Amino acid sequence: QAFYDKLNQQFEFTLDPCATAANAKCKKYFTEKDNGLFQDWGGHRVFVYPPYGRNIGAWIKKAYEESKKHNTVAVMLIPSRTDTL
């Protein structure tokens, strides 16, 4: 939470596309049922903490595509595996 709070001070997030009602970081959020991959993120400052696994690439692609929209910022919390090639 502390890490998110620090980022939120800078970005003032308005959308959490990978949430549940219990863990949503923003007033506007999408649940697994809503499937944030198929929702419009345009005009939002988005905090993306995607489900880690085989589908993470789809979330990275979505964040990139959405960030190209006017007035849209996407910040992702993703794993870093610096010890692998």
PDB file of C-alpha atoms in Angstrom:
ATOM      1  CA  GLN A   1       0.000   0.000   0.000  1.00  0.00           C
ATOM      2  CA  ALA A   2       2.834   2.401   0.846  1.00  0.00           C
ATOM      3  CA  PHE A   3       4.331   1.947  -2.620  1.00  0.00           C
ATOM      4  CA  TYR A   4       0.978   2.635  -4.267  1.00  0.00           C
ATOM      5  CA  ASP A   5       0.429   5.696  -2.072  1.00  0.00           C
ATOM      6  CA  LYS A   6       3.757   7.133  -3.162  1.00  0.00           C
ATOM      7  CA  LEU A   7       2.938   6.588  -6.845  1.00  0.00           C
ATOM      8  CA  ASN A   8      -0.551   7.975  -6.357  1.00  0.00           C
ATOM      9  CA  GLN A   9       0.881  11.221  -4.971  1.00  0.00           C
ATOM     10  CA  GLN A  10       2.603  11.732  -8.309  1.00  0.00           C
ATOM     11  CA  PHE A  11       0.025  10.323 -10.756  1.00  0.00           C
ATOM     12  CA  GLU A  12      -3.340  10.788  -8.968  1.00  0.00           C
ATOM     13  CA  PHE A  13      -4.826   7.555 -10.329  1.00  0.00           C
ATOM     14  CA  THR A  14      -8.463   7.446 -11.426  1.00  0.00           C
ATOM     15  CA  LEU A  15      -8.816   3.859 -12.693  1.00  0.00           C
ATOM     16  CA  ASP A  16      -7.818   0.395 -11.476  1.00  0.00           C
ATOM     17  CA  PRO A  17      -8.545  -2.057 -14.324  1.00  0.00           C
ATOM     18  CA  CYS A  18      -7.462  -5.212 -12.439  1.00  0.00           C
ATOM     19  CA  ALA A  19      -9.365  -5.130  -9.185  1.00  0.00           C
ATOM     20  CA  THR A  20     -11.942  -6.674  -6.936  1.00  0.00           C
ATOM     21  CA  ALA A  21     -14.389  -4.722  -4.819  1.00  0.00           C
ATOM     22  CA  ALA A  22     -12.216  -5.591  -1.807  1.00  0.00           C
ATOM     23  CA  ASN A  23      -8.860  -4.409  -3.180  1.00  0.00           C
ATOM     24  CA  ALA A  24      -9.689  -1.615  -5.668  1.00  0.00           C
ATOM     25  CA  LYS A  25      -7.292   1.306  -5.436  1.00  0.00           C
ATOM     26  CA  CYS A  26      -9.547   3.791  -7.259  1.00  0.00           C
ATOM     27  CA  LYS A  27     -13.226   4.737  -7.187  1.00  0.00           C
ATOM     28  CA  LYS A  28     -13.496   3.513 -10.780  1.00  0.00           C
ATOM     29  CA  TYR A  29     -12.324  -0.038 -11.264  1.00  0.00           C
ATOM     30  CA  PHE A  30     -12.897  -3.141 -13.362  1.00  0.00           C
ATOM     31  CA  THR A  31     -13.234  -6.619 -11.908  1.00  0.00           C
ATOM     32  CA  GLU A  32     -12.371  -9.941 -13.533  1.00  0.00           C
ATOM     33  CA  LYS A  33     -16.008 -10.124 -14.676  1.00  0.00           C
ATOM     34  CA  ASP A  34     -15.715  -6.679 -16.337  1.00  0.00           C
ATOM     35  CA  ASN A  35     -12.408  -7.752 -17.942  1.00  0.00           C
ATOM     36  CA  GLY A  36     -10.347  -4.580 -18.070  1.00  0.00           C
ATOM     37  CA  LEU A  37      -8.633  -5.819 -21.227  1.00  0.00           C
ATOM     38  CA  PHE A  38     -11.847  -5.091 -23.127  1.00  0.00           C
ATOM     39  CA  GLN A  39     -12.717  -1.784 -21.462  1.00  0.00           C
ATOM     40  CA  ASP A  40     -11.843   1.765 -22.506  1.00  0.00           C
ATOM     41  CA  TRP A  41      -9.216   3.420 -20.291  1.00  0.00           C
ATOM     42  CA  GLY A  42      -9.184   6.670 -22.243  1.00  0.00           C
ATOM     43  CA  GLY A  43      -8.898   9.870 -20.247  1.00  0.00           C
ATOM     44  CA  HIS A  44      -7.814   8.110 -17.064  1.00  0.00           C
ATOM     45  CA  ARG A  45      -4.679   7.918 -14.984  1.00  0.00           C
ATOM     46  CA  VAL A  46      -4.478   4.151 -14.666  1.00  0.00           C
ATOM     47  CA  PHE A  47      -2.769   2.010 -12.024  1.00  0.00           C
ATOM     48  CA  VAL A  48      -2.297  -1.449 -13.518  1.00  0.00           C
ATOM     49  CA  TYR A  49      -1.374  -4.315 -11.199  1.00  0.00           C
ATOM     50  CA  PRO A  50      -2.123  -7.124 -13.643  1.00  0.00           C
ATOM     51  CA  PRO A  51      -2.581 -10.770 -12.811  1.00  0.00           C
ATOM     52  CA  TYR A  52       0.851 -12.342 -13.152  1.00  0.00           C
ATOM     53  CA  GLY A  53       0.993 -15.319 -15.450  1.00  0.00           C
ATOM     54  CA  ARG A  54       0.874 -16.217 -19.107  1.00  0.00           C
ATOM     55  CA  ASN A  55      -1.553 -13.409 -19.940  1.00  0.00           C
ATOM     56  CA  ILE A  56       0.588 -10.575 -18.566  1.00  0.00           C
ATOM     57  CA  GLY A  57       1.737  -9.682 -22.081  1.00  0.00           C
ATOM     58  CA  ALA A  58      -1.842  -8.853 -23.052  1.00  0.00           C
ATOM     59  CA  TRP A  59      -2.034  -6.409 -20.132  1.00  0.00           C
ATOM     60  CA  ILE A  60       1.248  -4.768 -21.126  1.00  0.00           C
ATOM     61  CA  LYS A  61       0.031  -4.402 -24.708  1.00  0.00           C
ATOM     62  CA  LYS A  62      -3.302  -2.973 -23.530  1.00  0.00           C
ATOM     63  CA  ALA A  63      -1.580  -0.444 -21.248  1.00  0.00           C
ATOM     64  CA  TYR A  64       0.691   0.661 -24.097  1.00  0.00           C
ATOM     65  CA  GLU A  65      -2.208   1.040 -26.542  1.00  0.00           C
ATOM     66  CA  GLU A  66      -4.382   2.903 -24.048  1.00  0.00           C
ATOM     67  CA  SER A  67      -1.518   5.221 -23.035  1.00  0.00           C
ATOM     68  CA  LYS A  68      -1.402   6.527 -26.606  1.00  0.00           C
ATOM     69  CA  LYS A  69      -4.911   7.952 -26.167  1.00  0.00           C
ATOM     70  CA  HIS A  70      -5.333  11.646 -25.380  1.00  0.00           C
ATOM     71  CA  ASN A  71      -5.026  12.511 -21.692  1.00  0.00           C
ATOM     72  CA  THR A  72      -4.334   8.900 -20.646  1.00  0.00           C
ATOM     73  CA  VAL A  73      -1.487   7.631 -18.471  1.00  0.00           C
ATOM     74  CA  ALA A  74      -0.855   3.997 -17.539  1.00  0.00           C
ATOM     75  CA  VAL A  75       1.531   2.966 -14.771  1.00  0.00           C
ATOM     76  CA  MET A  76       2.165  -0.754 -14.331  1.00  0.00           C
ATOM     77  CA  LEU A  77       3.444  -2.817 -11.445  1.00  0.00           C
ATOM     78  CA  ILE A  78       4.994  -5.837 -13.140  1.00  0.00           C
ATOM     79  CA  PRO A  79       7.624  -8.406 -12.162  1.00  0.00           C
ATOM     80  CA  SER A  80      11.257  -7.852 -13.059  1.00  0.00           C
ATOM     81  CA  ARG A  81      13.357 -10.919 -13.681  1.00  0.00           C
ATOM     82  CA  THR A  82      16.816  -9.455 -14.111  1.00  0.00           C
ATOM     83  CA  ASP A  83      18.551 -12.787 -13.568  1.00  0.00           C
ATOM     84  CA  THR A  84      17.099 -14.422 -16.714  1.00  0.00           C
ATOM     85  CA  LEU A  85      17.971 -14.006 -20.369  1.00  0.00           C
TER      86      LEU A  85
END
